[in-house]
């Protein structure tokens, strides 16, 4: 009989202890949603996020306006970071993170009457969400470009908003095809 400590058992228990503590200390709402939500639930949550951003566009996308004078909307600082966040491009726990994979997993389990409509709706969402993100990215550097300024930022933010509306509508079509609302 050996009196040496059994490191194999202790090492396994230590690994279990660390993994349990990691799960308990991580954000419960984000990690639980990211791991446990069905693809359809993620698409619904993503739709609601886009809808919220569009309904609260001014409060969410304006950083500040000059207070010492009356300012035009184009003179205010804008926050284009909200657009990619709503589209799932800023966090791995966002509902629309890797949306193409969500679409693939849904199409494998769902029964569609018209696969062409599904393809059209998903392609439209990807196209318009990409355009919205590109305009938001351009807006974030609009003041620093040659012949740029706050008016250029406002211009690209408006283009991004219009593309985000089209992306929302396409995602609504996707949810309608899934019989979800």
Short mmCIF file of C-alpha atoms in Angstrom, two decimals, residues 131-132 135 154-164:
data_model
loop_
_atom_site.label_atom_id
_atom_site.label_comp_id
_atom_site.label_asym_id
_atom_site.label_seq_id
_atom_site.Cartn_x
_atom_site.Cartn_y
_atom_site.Cartn_z
CA UNK A 131 -24.80 47.10 -45.83
CA UNK A 132 -26.05 48.57 -42.54
CA UNK A 135 -22.43 52.28 -43.53
CA UNK A 154 -25.10 61.89 -40.35
CA UNK A 155 -25.40 60.90 -44.01
CA UNK A 156 -23.91 57.44 -43.42
CA UNK A 157 -25.90 56.93 -40.23
CA UNK A 158 -29.08 57.61 -42.19
CA UNK A 159 -28.02 55.17 -44.91
CA UNK A 160 -27.28 52.61 -42.20
CA UNK A 161 -30.72 53.19 -40.64
CA UNK A 162 -32.44 52.63 -43.99
CA UNK A 163 -30.54 49.38 -44.54
CA UNK A 164 -31.32 48.31 -40.96
#
